[in-house]
Short mmCIF file of C-alpha atoms in Angstrom, two decimals:
data_model
loop_
_atom_site.label_atom_id
_atom_site.label_comp_id
_atom_site.label_asym_id
_atom_site.label_seq_id
_atom_site.Cartn_x
_atom_site.Cartn_y
_atom_site.Cartn_z
CA SER X 1 0.00 0.00 0.00
CA VAL X 2 1.10 3.60 -0.58
CA SER X 3 0.80 6.26 2.07
CA LEU X 4 -1.09 9.39 1.02
CA TYR X 5 1.26 11.66 2.98
CA ILE X 6 4.91 11.90 3.75
CA SER X 7 5.57 9.84 6.82
CA SER X 8 8.51 11.82 8.17
CA SER X 9 11.03 14.34 7.05
CA PHE X 10 14.24 16.04 7.99
CA CYS X 11 16.18 18.95 6.60
CA GLU X 12 19.91 19.29 6.02
CA PHE X 13 21.86 22.30 4.87
CA SER X 14 25.35 23.18 3.74
CA SER X 15 27.37 26.36 3.51
CA SER X 16 30.28 27.92 1.66
CA ARG X 17 32.83 30.48 2.88
CA ILE X 18 35.40 32.69 1.25
CA ASN X 19 38.25 30.94 3.03
CA GLU X 20 37.23 27.74 1.25
CA ILE X 21 37.58 29.57 -2.07
CA GLU X 22 41.00 30.76 -0.92
CA LYS X 23 42.10 27.18 -0.20
CA CYS X 24 41.01 25.51 -3.40
CA ASN X 25 40.32 28.45 -5.73
CA THR X 26 36.83 27.09 -6.42
CA LEU X 27 33.58 27.33 -4.53
CA LYS X 28 32.92 24.20 -2.47
CA ARG X 29 30.15 23.19 -0.13
CA ARG X 30 30.27 21.25 3.08
CA LEU X 31 27.53 19.56 5.04
CA PHE X 32 26.77 21.63 8.10
CA GLY X 33 24.13 19.56 9.86
CA ARG X 34 20.74 17.87 9.89
CA THR X 35 17.60 18.45 11.85
CA GLU X 36 15.84 15.77 13.83
CA VAL X 37 13.23 13.60 12.09
CA ILE X 38 9.59 14.64 12.56
CA GLU X 39 7.20 11.70 12.17
CA ASN X 40 4.01 11.64 10.09
CA THR X 41 3.50 15.30 9.22
CA LEU X 42 3.45 17.59 6.24
CA ASN X 43 4.16 20.62 8.44
CA PRO X 44 7.24 19.75 10.51
CA ASP X 45 8.39 22.27 13.12
CA PHE X 46 12.06 21.45 13.65
CA VAL X 47 13.49 22.02 17.11
CA ARG X 48 17.21 21.70 16.55
CA LYS X 49 19.08 24.99 16.12
CA PHE X 50 22.31 25.53 14.23
CA VAL X 51 25.01 27.98 15.32
CA LEU X 52 26.80 29.76 12.45
CA ASP X 53 29.38 32.52 12.58
CA PHE X 54 27.89 35.58 10.87
CA PHE X 55 30.18 37.78 8.76
CA PHE X 56 28.44 40.82 7.32
CA GLU X 57 31.27 41.42 4.85
CA GLU X 58 31.01 37.96 3.26
CA LYS X 59 28.40 36.34 1.06
CA GLN X 60 27.62 33.19 3.05
CA ASN X 61 25.72 30.89 0.70
CA LEU X 62 23.38 28.29 2.17
CA ARG X 63 21.51 25.36 0.63
CA PHE X 64 18.66 23.58 2.37
CA ASP X 65 17.56 20.09 1.26
CA VAL X 66 14.40 18.38 2.56
CA TYR X 67 14.03 14.61 2.59
CA ASN X 68 11.44 12.00 3.43
CA VAL X 69 12.89 9.30 5.67
CA ASP X 70 12.13 5.77 4.46
CA THR X 71 14.69 3.72 6.38
CA ARG X 72 16.94 3.95 9.40
CA SER X 73 19.99 4.34 7.19
CA SER X 74 22.20 7.40 7.71
CA ASN X 75 23.05 7.34 3.99
CA ILE X 76 21.27 10.32 2.43
CA SER X 77 20.87 8.53 -0.90
CA LYS X 78 18.58 5.98 0.78
CA HIS X 79 15.90 8.63 1.42
CA ASP X 80 13.49 10.45 -0.89
CA PHE X 81 14.49 13.96 -1.88
CA LEU X 82 11.52 16.34 -1.52
CA GLY X 83 12.97 19.71 -2.53
CA GLN X 84 15.55 22.37 -1.83
CA THR X 85 16.09 26.10 -1.63
CA PHE X 86 19.08 28.44 -1.73
CA CYS X 87 19.71 31.70 0.10
CA THR X 88 22.42 33.62 1.94
CA LEU X 89 22.73 34.04 5.68
CA GLY X 90 22.51 37.79 5.06
CA GLU X 91 19.11 37.38 3.40
CA ILE X 92 17.72 35.65 6.50
CA ILE X 93 19.16 38.21 8.92
CA GLY X 94 18.17 41.11 6.66
CA SER X 95 14.53 40.00 6.41
CA THR X 96 11.92 41.67 8.60
CA GLY X 97 12.41 40.34 12.11
CA SER X 98 15.12 38.03 10.71
CA ARG X 99 12.31 35.73 9.55
CA MET X 100 12.12 34.56 5.95
CA GLU X 101 9.91 32.14 4.04
CA ARG X 102 11.13 30.42 0.86
CA THR X 103 9.45 28.05 -1.56
CA LEU X 104 11.06 24.67 -2.05
CA SER X 105 11.71 23.60 -5.63
CA ASN X 106 13.49 20.99 -7.77
CA CYS X 107 11.34 18.11 -6.60
CA SER X 108 12.62 14.66 -7.39
CA CYS X 109 11.29 12.96 -10.51
CA SER X 110 11.08 9.68 -8.59
CA PHE X 111 7.96 11.07 -6.93
CA SER X 112 6.10 11.34 -10.22
CA LEU X 113 4.78 7.81 -9.83
CA PHE X 114 2.83 8.77 -6.71
CA PHE X 115 2.70 12.57 -6.98
CA PRO X 116 2.41 13.35 -10.68
CA SER X 117 1.54 17.02 -10.20
CA SER X 118 4.49 17.85 -7.94
CA GLY X 119 7.25 15.53 -9.04
CA ILE X 120 8.33 17.59 -12.02
CA PRO X 121 11.63 19.45 -11.50
CA GLY X 122 11.01 23.15 -10.89
CA LYS X 123 7.52 22.65 -9.44
CA LYS X 124 6.75 24.06 -6.01
CA CYS X 125 7.16 21.53 -3.22
CA GLY X 126 5.94 23.47 -0.20
CA ALA X 127 7.74 26.13 1.80
CA ILE X 128 10.42 26.38 4.44
CA ILE X 129 10.58 29.11 7.09
CA PHE X 130 13.83 30.39 8.62
CA THR X 131 14.33 32.47 11.74
CA ALA X 132 17.66 33.79 13.02
CA GLU X 133 18.65 35.16 16.40
CA GLU X 134 21.94 36.35 17.80
CA LEU X 135 23.61 34.44 20.64
CA SER X 136 23.66 36.45 23.82
CA ASN X 137 27.43 36.25 24.31
CA CYS X 138 27.95 37.99 20.96
CA ARG X 139 26.79 41.27 22.49
CA ASP X 140 28.79 41.03 25.72
CA ILE X 141 31.57 43.56 26.22
CA ALA X 142 34.23 42.88 28.87
CA THR X 143 35.97 45.74 30.66
CA MET X 144 39.11 44.91 32.60
CA GLN X 145 42.17 46.50 34.17
CA LEU X 146 45.51 44.87 34.91
CA CYS X 147 48.76 45.80 36.60
CA ALA X 148 52.17 44.13 36.87
CA ASN X 149 54.80 43.82 39.58
CA LYS X 150 58.58 43.34 39.37
CA LEU X 151 58.83 42.80 35.63
CA ASP X 152 62.25 42.11 34.13
CA LYS X 153 64.39 45.17 33.37
CA LYS X 154 65.07 45.29 29.63
CA ASP X 155 66.38 48.79 28.91
CA PHE X 156 70.10 49.49 29.50
CA PHE X 157 69.61 53.12 30.51
CA GLY X 158 66.20 52.76 32.14
CA LYS X 159 63.77 50.18 33.39
CA SER X 160 61.21 48.84 30.89
CA ASP X 161 58.34 50.26 28.83
CA PRO X 162 55.87 47.38 29.22
CA PHE X 163 52.67 46.62 27.34
CA LEU X 164 50.43 43.55 27.01
CA VAL X 165 49.31 41.68 23.89
CA PHE X 166 46.21 39.44 24.13
CA TYR X 167 45.74 36.44 21.83
CA ARG X 168 42.65 34.27 21.27
CA SER X 169 43.34 30.58 20.62
CA ASN X 170 41.96 29.00 17.46
CA GLU X 171 40.61 25.50 16.82
CA ASP X 172 43.83 24.49 15.03
CA GLY X 173 46.06 25.46 17.96
CA THR X 174 47.21 28.79 16.51
CA PHE X 175 46.65 32.18 18.14
CA THR X 176 45.08 35.38 16.80
CA ILE X 177 45.89 38.78 18.29
CA CYS X 178 42.81 40.49 19.70
CA HIS X 179 44.07 43.41 21.84
CA LYS X 180 47.09 45.51 22.78
CA THR X 181 47.29 47.71 25.84
CA GLU X 182 48.96 51.10 25.87
CA VAL X 183 52.69 51.38 26.70
CA ILE X 184 53.63 52.48 30.24
CA LYS X 185 57.03 54.18 30.08
CA ASN X 186 60.01 53.51 32.37
CA THR X 187 58.55 51.24 35.05
CA LEU X 188 58.68 47.63 36.24
CA ASN X 189 55.35 48.01 38.05
CA PRO X 190 52.93 49.33 35.43
CA VAL X 191 49.22 49.92 35.93
CA TRP X 192 47.44 49.86 32.58
CA GLN X 193 44.28 51.81 31.87
CA PRO X 194 40.97 49.87 31.84
CA PHE X 195 40.01 48.70 28.36
CA THR X 196 36.98 47.08 26.74
CA ILE X 197 36.90 44.15 24.35
CA PRO X 198 34.01 42.13 22.85
CA VAL X 199 33.75 38.74 24.50
CA ARG X 200 33.49 37.10 21.08
CA ALA X 201 36.87 38.64 20.16
CA LEU X 202 38.42 37.35 23.36
CA CYS X 203 37.15 33.76 23.30
CA ASN X 204 34.67 33.41 20.41
CA GLY X 205 31.93 32.52 22.89
CA ASP X 206 33.88 29.58 24.40
CA TYR X 207 34.43 30.62 28.02
CA ASP X 208 37.09 27.94 28.61
CA ARG X 209 39.13 28.68 25.48
CA THR X 210 42.75 29.58 26.20
CA VAL X 211 43.65 33.26 26.20
CA LYS X 212 47.41 33.87 25.90
CA ILE X 213 48.92 37.15 27.08
CA ASP X 214 52.44 38.25 26.16
CA VAL X 215 54.33 40.95 28.03
CA TYR X 216 56.70 43.12 25.99
CA ASP X 217 59.13 45.96 26.54
CA TRP X 218 58.43 48.62 23.91
CA ASP X 219 61.27 49.79 21.65
CA ARG X 220 61.08 52.78 19.33
CA ASP X 221 62.40 50.82 16.33
CA GLY X 222 59.64 48.22 16.64
CA SER X 223 61.89 45.38 17.81
CA HIS X 224 60.04 45.00 21.11
CA ASP X 225 61.74 42.81 23.73
CA PHE X 226 59.82 39.77 24.95
CA ILE X 227 59.53 39.75 28.76
CA GLY X 228 57.30 36.71 29.22
CA GLU X 229 53.87 35.17 28.85
CA PHE X 230 51.01 33.55 30.73
CA THR X 231 47.65 31.99 29.89
CA THR X 232 44.16 32.30 31.28
CA SER X 233 40.56 32.01 30.07
CA TYR X 234 37.44 34.13 30.01
CA ARG X 235 35.98 32.01 32.81
CA GLU X 236 39.02 32.64 35.02
CA LEU X 237 39.02 36.36 34.26
CA SER X 238 35.32 36.61 35.06
CA ARG X 239 36.09 35.72 38.68
CA GLY X 240 37.45 39.25 39.02
CA GLN X 241 40.15 40.32 41.45
CA SER X 242 41.19 37.25 43.42
CA GLN X 243 44.12 34.97 44.15
CA PHE X 244 43.27 33.02 41.00
CA ASN X 245 43.94 36.03 38.82
CA VAL X 246 47.53 36.73 39.84
CA TYR X 247 49.69 35.30 37.06
CA GLU X 248 53.37 34.50 36.89
CA VAL X 249 55.00 35.91 33.77
CA LEU X 250 57.27 33.20 32.37
CA ASN X 251 60.02 33.41 29.77
CA PRO X 252 60.63 29.87 28.40
CA LYS X 253 64.18 30.69 27.21
CA LYS X 254 65.27 32.09 30.58
CA LYS X 255 63.60 29.19 32.39
CA GLY X 256 65.56 26.72 30.26
CA LYS X 257 68.89 28.46 30.91
CA LYS X 258 68.65 29.40 34.59
CA LYS X 259 68.09 26.73 37.22
CA LYS X 260 67.03 29.24 39.86
CA TYR X 261 64.66 31.07 37.52
CA VAL X 262 61.30 31.75 39.17
CA ASN X 263 59.51 34.18 36.89
CA SER X 264 59.85 37.49 35.08
CA GLY X 265 57.33 39.24 37.29
CA THR X 266 53.61 38.92 37.91
CA VAL X 267 50.47 40.36 36.34
CA THR X 268 47.37 40.95 38.45
CA LEU X 269 43.78 41.46 37.35
CA LEU X 270 42.50 44.53 39.19
CA SER X 271 38.92 44.54 37.93
CA PHE X 272 36.64 42.77 35.47
CA LYS X 273 33.03 43.40 34.48
CA VAL X 274 30.78 42.39 31.60
CA GLU X 275 28.04 44.46 30.02
CA SER X 276 25.79 43.86 27.04
CA GLU X 277 25.76 46.31 24.16
CA TYR X 278 23.56 46.53 21.12
CA THR X 279 24.92 44.85 18.02
CA PHE X 280 24.63 45.34 14.28
CA VAL X 281 22.18 42.42 14.13
CA ASP X 282 19.98 44.07 16.79
CA PHE X 283 19.47 47.08 14.51
CA ILE X 284 18.90 44.97 11.39
CA ARG X 285 16.33 42.81 13.22
CA GLY X 286 14.68 46.00 14.42
CA GLY X 287 14.14 47.15 10.85
CA THR X 288 17.17 49.34 10.07
CA GLN X 289 17.70 49.31 6.30
CA LEU X 290 20.99 49.80 4.49
CA ASN X 291 20.44 52.32 1.70
CA PHE X 292 23.05 51.56 -0.96
CA THR X 293 24.15 54.22 -3.48
CA VAL X 294 26.69 53.82 -6.30
CA ALA X 295 28.85 56.51 -7.93
CA ILE X 296 31.07 55.66 -10.93
CA ASP X 297 33.97 57.64 -12.39
CA PHE X 298 33.35 58.65 -16.03
CA THR X 299 36.49 60.75 -16.50
CA ALA X 300 38.53 60.50 -19.70
CA SER X 301 41.55 59.02 -17.90
CA ASN X 302 39.70 55.68 -17.93
CA GLY X 303 40.26 55.40 -21.67
CA ASN X 304 37.88 54.95 -24.57
CA PRO X 305 35.25 52.34 -23.54
CA ALA X 306 35.36 50.92 -27.08
CA GLN X 307 39.04 49.97 -26.66
CA PRO X 308 40.19 46.84 -24.75
CA THR X 309 42.75 48.97 -22.86
CA SER X 310 39.96 51.02 -21.25
CA LEU X 311 38.96 50.36 -17.63
CA HIS X 312 35.36 50.73 -18.87
CA TYR X 313 35.75 48.24 -21.72
CA MET X 314 32.64 46.07 -22.09
CA SER X 315 34.09 42.69 -22.94
CA PRO X 316 31.65 39.96 -23.99
CA TYR X 317 33.71 37.45 -22.01
CA GLN X 318 34.29 39.02 -18.60
CA MET X 319 33.36 41.98 -16.40
CA ASN X 320 35.58 45.05 -16.22
CA THR X 321 36.92 46.12 -12.82
CA TYR X 322 34.17 48.73 -12.33
CA ALA X 323 31.47 46.10 -12.79
CA MET X 324 33.34 43.63 -10.59
CA ALA X 325 33.68 46.12 -7.72
CA LEU X 326 30.04 47.17 -8.01
CA LYS X 327 28.76 43.61 -8.07
CA ALA X 328 31.05 42.40 -5.27
CA VAL X 329 29.91 45.06 -2.78
CA GLY X 330 26.33 45.42 -3.98
CA GLU X 331 25.40 41.75 -3.86
CA ILE X 332 26.15 41.66 -0.14
CA ILE X 333 24.54 44.96 0.86
CA GLN X 334 21.37 44.28 -1.13
CA ASP X 335 20.39 41.58 1.39
CA TYR X 336 19.81 44.37 3.94
CA ASP X 337 17.72 46.64 1.69
CA SER X 338 14.10 45.51 1.46
CA ASP X 339 13.04 47.37 -1.70
CA LYS X 340 16.21 46.57 -3.68
CA LEU X 341 16.09 50.04 -5.27
CA PHE X 342 19.55 51.60 -5.57
CA PRO X 343 20.35 55.19 -6.60
CA ALA X 344 23.23 55.15 -9.09
CA TYR X 345 25.24 58.15 -10.29
CA GLY X 346 28.12 58.95 -12.58
CA PHE X 347 30.57 61.83 -12.35
CA GLY X 348 33.07 63.55 -14.64
CA ALA X 349 31.22 63.19 -17.97
CA LYS X 350 29.69 65.43 -20.64
CA LEU X 351 26.00 64.69 -21.05
CA PRO X 352 23.92 64.83 -24.23
CA PRO X 353 22.52 66.78 -25.90
CA ASP X 354 24.37 69.99 -24.92
CA GLY X 355 27.62 68.47 -23.62
CA LYS X 356 27.24 69.90 -20.11
CA ILE X 357 29.71 68.47 -17.57
CA SER X 358 28.08 66.73 -14.61
CA HIS X 359 29.52 65.33 -11.40
CA ALA X 360 26.33 63.67 -10.15
CA PHE X 361 24.17 62.49 -13.06
CA PRO X 362 21.75 59.52 -12.67
CA LEU X 363 22.91 56.50 -14.62
CA ASN X 364 19.32 55.68 -15.61
CA GLY X 365 18.86 59.17 -17.09
CA ASN X 366 15.99 60.00 -14.72
CA SER X 367 16.88 62.96 -12.51
CA GLU X 368 13.56 62.64 -10.66
CA ASP X 369 14.11 58.98 -9.76
CA PRO X 370 17.75 57.75 -9.96
CA ASN X 371 16.83 54.35 -8.50
CA CYS X 372 17.79 51.16 -10.34
CA VAL X 373 16.11 47.84 -9.63
CA GLY X 374 18.63 45.50 -8.05
CA ILE X 375 22.36 45.29 -8.70
CA GLU X 376 21.67 43.97 -12.19
CA GLY X 377 19.65 47.13 -12.84
CA VAL X 378 22.60 49.27 -11.74
CA LEU X 379 24.94 47.36 -14.06
CA GLU X 380 22.52 47.74 -16.97
CA ALA X 381 22.24 51.51 -16.36
CA TYR X 382 26.04 51.76 -16.10
CA PHE X 383 26.59 50.02 -19.44
CA GLN X 384 23.88 52.14 -21.09
CA SER X 385 25.52 55.36 -19.82
CA LEU X 386 28.84 54.32 -21.36
CA ARG X 387 27.10 54.32 -24.76
CA THR X 388 25.54 57.76 -24.39
CA VAL X 389 27.85 60.06 -22.39
CA GLN X 390 31.31 61.44 -23.22
CA LEU X 391 34.07 60.68 -20.73
CA TYR X 392 35.64 63.94 -19.61
CA GLY X 393 36.65 65.30 -16.19
CA PRO X 394 37.76 66.43 -13.63
CA THR X 395 37.45 63.87 -10.81
CA ASN X 396 35.20 65.63 -8.30
CA PHE X 397 33.90 63.64 -5.32
CA ALA X 398 32.15 66.31 -3.25
CA PRO X 399 28.96 66.65 -5.35
CA VAL X 400 28.00 62.97 -5.03
CA ILE X 401 28.93 62.81 -1.33
CA ASN X 402 26.80 65.89 -0.66
CA GLN X 403 23.96 64.40 -2.73
CA VAL X 404 23.80 61.29 -0.53
CA ALA X 405 24.38 63.33 2.62
CA ARG X 406 21.25 65.36 1.88
CA SER X 407 19.23 62.15 1.82
CA ALA X 408 20.87 60.91 5.02
CA GLN X 409 20.19 64.23 6.72
CA ASP X 410 16.46 63.71 6.28
CA ILE X 411 16.41 60.31 8.07
CA THR X 412 18.42 60.31 11.30
CA ASP X 413 16.10 58.21 13.50
CA GLY X 414 18.03 54.96 12.97
CA SER X 415 15.61 53.47 10.44
CA GLN X 416 18.03 54.04 7.54
CA TYR X 417 21.80 53.89 7.17
CA PHE X 418 23.37 55.08 3.92
CA VAL X 419 26.35 53.40 2.24
CA LEU X 420 27.95 55.18 -0.71
CA LEU X 421 30.24 53.16 -3.01
CA MET X 422 32.52 55.35 -5.17
CA ILE X 423 34.64 53.67 -7.84
CA THR X 424 37.39 55.76 -9.43
CA ASP X 425 40.59 55.47 -11.44
CA GLY X 426 42.38 58.66 -10.45
CA VAL X 427 43.35 61.31 -7.96
CA ILE X 428 40.58 63.48 -6.50
CA SER X 429 40.52 66.93 -8.08
CA ASP X 430 38.46 68.66 -5.37
CA MET X 431 40.20 67.34 -2.25
CA VAL X 432 39.47 70.44 -0.14
CA GLN X 433 35.74 70.27 -0.90
CA THR X 434 35.73 66.47 -0.49
CA LYS X 435 37.30 66.65 2.96
CA GLU X 436 34.69 69.19 4.00
CA ALA X 437 31.93 66.92 2.65
CA VAL X 438 33.33 63.95 4.59
CA VAL X 439 33.55 65.95 7.84
CA ASN X 440 29.93 67.06 7.41
CA ALA X 441 28.77 63.53 6.54
CA SER X 442 30.50 62.02 9.60
CA ALA X 443 27.65 63.35 11.77
CA LEU X 444 25.07 61.55 9.61
CA PRO X 445 24.00 57.88 9.28
CA MET X 446 26.41 57.35 6.40
CA SER X 447 29.54 55.45 5.34
CA ILE X 448 31.67 55.93 2.23
CA ILE X 449 33.54 53.14 0.42
CA ILE X 450 36.08 54.22 -2.20
CA VAL X 451 37.52 51.59 -4.54
CA GLY X 452 40.45 52.62 -6.73
CA VAL X 453 40.72 50.77 -10.04
CA GLY X 454 43.57 50.73 -12.50
CA PRO X 455 47.33 51.30 -12.07
CA ALA X 456 47.27 54.90 -10.75
CA GLU X 457 48.85 55.91 -7.45
CA PHE X 458 46.21 56.61 -4.82
CA ASP X 459 48.38 57.99 -2.02
CA ALA X 460 46.15 61.05 -1.55
CA MET X 461 43.13 58.79 -0.98
CA GLU X 462 44.67 57.47 2.24
CA GLU X 463 44.10 60.91 3.73
CA LEU X 464 40.36 60.33 3.55
CA ASP X 465 40.61 56.88 5.15
CA GLY X 466 40.92 58.17 8.70
CA ASP X 467 42.26 55.02 10.36
CA ASP X 468 45.42 56.76 11.55
CA VAL X 469 44.57 60.47 11.42
CA ARG X 470 40.96 61.65 11.50
CA VAL X 471 39.92 63.72 8.46
CA SER X 472 39.67 67.46 9.15
CA SER X 473 38.46 70.55 7.33
CA ARG X 474 38.75 74.18 8.40
CA GLY X 475 39.76 73.17 11.89
CA ARG X 476 36.90 70.68 12.33
CA PHE X 477 37.58 66.97 12.69
CA ALA X 478 35.24 64.24 11.48
CA GLU X 479 33.04 62.96 14.31
CA ARG X 480 33.52 59.36 13.13
CA ASP X 481 35.74 57.43 10.75
CA ILE X 482 33.31 56.82 7.87
CA VAL X 483 35.63 56.31 4.87
CA GLN X 484 37.20 53.06 3.74
CA PHE X 485 39.56 53.20 0.73
CA VAL X 486 41.17 50.25 -1.05
CA PRO X 487 42.92 49.81 -4.43
CA PHE X 488 41.27 46.93 -6.28
CA ARG X 489 44.59 45.72 -7.67
CA ASP X 490 45.55 44.46 -4.20
CA TYR X 491 42.70 41.92 -4.34
CA ILE X 492 42.88 40.62 -7.89
CA ASP X 493 43.60 36.91 -8.04
CA ARG X 494 46.69 36.15 -10.10
CA SER X 495 45.07 33.14 -11.75
CA GLY X 496 42.27 35.36 -13.10
CA ASN X 497 39.53 34.00 -10.83
CA GLN X 498 37.04 36.88 -10.76
CA VAL X 499 34.84 35.27 -8.08
CA LEU X 500 37.79 35.10 -5.71
CA SER X 501 38.88 38.67 -6.54
CA MET X 502 35.39 40.00 -5.81
CA ALA X 503 35.08 38.02 -2.58
CA ARG X 504 38.42 39.35 -1.31
CA LEU X 505 37.46 42.93 -2.15
CA ALA X 506 34.01 42.77 -0.53
CA LYS X 507 35.39 41.17 2.61
CA ASP X 508 37.86 43.99 3.17
CA VAL X 509 35.81 47.04 2.21
CA LEU X 510 32.65 45.98 4.06
CA ALA X 511 34.29 44.81 7.29
CA GLU X 512 34.05 48.26 8.90
CA ILE X 513 30.39 48.98 8.04
CA PRO X 514 28.80 47.28 11.11
CA ASP X 515 31.06 49.18 13.54
CA GLN X 516 30.49 52.44 11.67
CA LEU X 517 26.73 51.95 11.89
CA LEU X 518 26.98 51.20 15.62
CA SER X 519 29.20 54.23 16.23
CA PHE X 520 26.55 56.50 14.69
CA MET X 521 23.70 54.94 16.67
CA LYS X 522 25.69 55.17 19.90
CA SER X 523 26.73 58.79 19.27
CA LYS X 524 23.09 59.79 18.82
CA GLY X 525 21.73 57.62 21.65
CA ILE X 526 19.59 55.55 19.27
CA ASP X 527 18.45 52.12 20.48
CA PRO X 528 17.31 49.41 18.06
CA ARG X 529 13.58 48.96 17.67
CA PRO X 530 12.07 45.67 18.87
CA ALA X 531 11.90 43.07 16.14
CA PRO X 532 8.37 43.06 14.68
CA PRO X 533 6.26 40.03 15.61
CA ALA X 534 5.52 37.45 12.97
CA SER X 535 2.37 38.53 11.14
CA GLY X 536 -0.38 35.97 11.68
CA THR X 537 0.05 32.24 11.53
CA PRO X 538 2.85 31.26 9.14
CA SER X 539 1.56 29.47 6.11
CA LYS X 540 2.79 25.91 5.90
CA PRO X 541 1.68 24.33 2.63
CA PRO X 542 2.16 20.58 2.47
CA LEU X 543 5.54 19.39 1.30
CA ASN X 544 3.82 17.11 -1.21
CA THR X 545 0.29 15.89 -1.83
CA ARG X 546 -1.16 13.05 -3.80
CA ILE X 547 -3.58 13.89 -6.60
#
């Protein structure tokens, strides 16, 4: 006899990461896990949760496969495939309330014998609903203060200039640096200032994971002298000031040479407290949208678009660097923009019919509505503009920055955050005006990504990327660091793999966006809105039915 309904089902999913592309130069998938089996139902509500590391700056592809269990075998090929769906982790998190529903498709043909209407590949096979939530320890911020006593003297004419370096241990036994204290000059008994560090950076949520701390004597030439080391864990540190948190600083080389060696001093934890702060995911779950705007350099220095030597050359075989940069960044940000409408501008071109130079013209030709539908719409408008405008100059950034800043100025309640991607091949012509525009924009919900393409020198661009020295104009300093500049050539894969080149670029230029968003929200005292409740009872169509 044949059952009319699916007797039981489970779901399995796999994921892909950029580091896997780095290792093998091709995109690979790995099985991440399986749910439990739910017996005799067409509307299973799976209990098992899966913990994934979320990286905003990466496109984390997921595939979900649904099966009907026929036997007790663990071999997946022994069970009936019901359907699958694809998405990114960013799409789930970026959905309203971090809840997303997707239709299953690609039903197995083997079902056509019993389910002729739903066994055809491409037919709908029901729906699957995803919800995402952030682990509590991801929002915890630890504040601690340490001091040292009787450290080794390293300087010939003085004592030592000690500082601490914290390392988080990795699964493979290696260590990753996660914090450096300030240097305390000319003392063997330093007291460092309190500092804060995300708990996830310190131990990645594993409270018993080893934390290694090195003690160094600072030298001006950078060849810092190693004083010693000790290990601890988040769990030990969380005990606060106690006898358990007085550590001997040991130097393995000195210990091996000197029989009477005891230690190279001690380090004591003076205080330790943990507080929870709002995270990027909190704001996204609460409805904050990333408003993505593109600005492309149409100056003559790019070369004639009809010639293969041009940076704007439209090859039938591969994307040019402008298109690659746009697609790499846009495909990740679009997951956090619900309407998928993106304003797109060009600058430095003469426009038809009168040949007027413009530094902020809409790529779609519509000055009333510069929005393009999706990243593909932006690319289409970009290619169309190359056929109609005349590349000219100069390279002025300020008009586009001010254009986006005017939009950001109208929405400062935390519901929108604006990200401007500027792609250029040359040196900025209006640096004074651009610096003033950046300083003004730093008080708004806005970030600026500048990608340099081509072989030009971009030394002046580093001035806008205020990692070392905050941008200033007319005596005013930028309230926040909102600019990230990178030359695309540093990320191009030597073997010509465009997917890998784009993944590397996106990972680097987008890494600072979450912290920049949080810095704005914190500076304005904006809290995330509560995640909206699920509207009504979620629809759960049967996975398969018999006709």
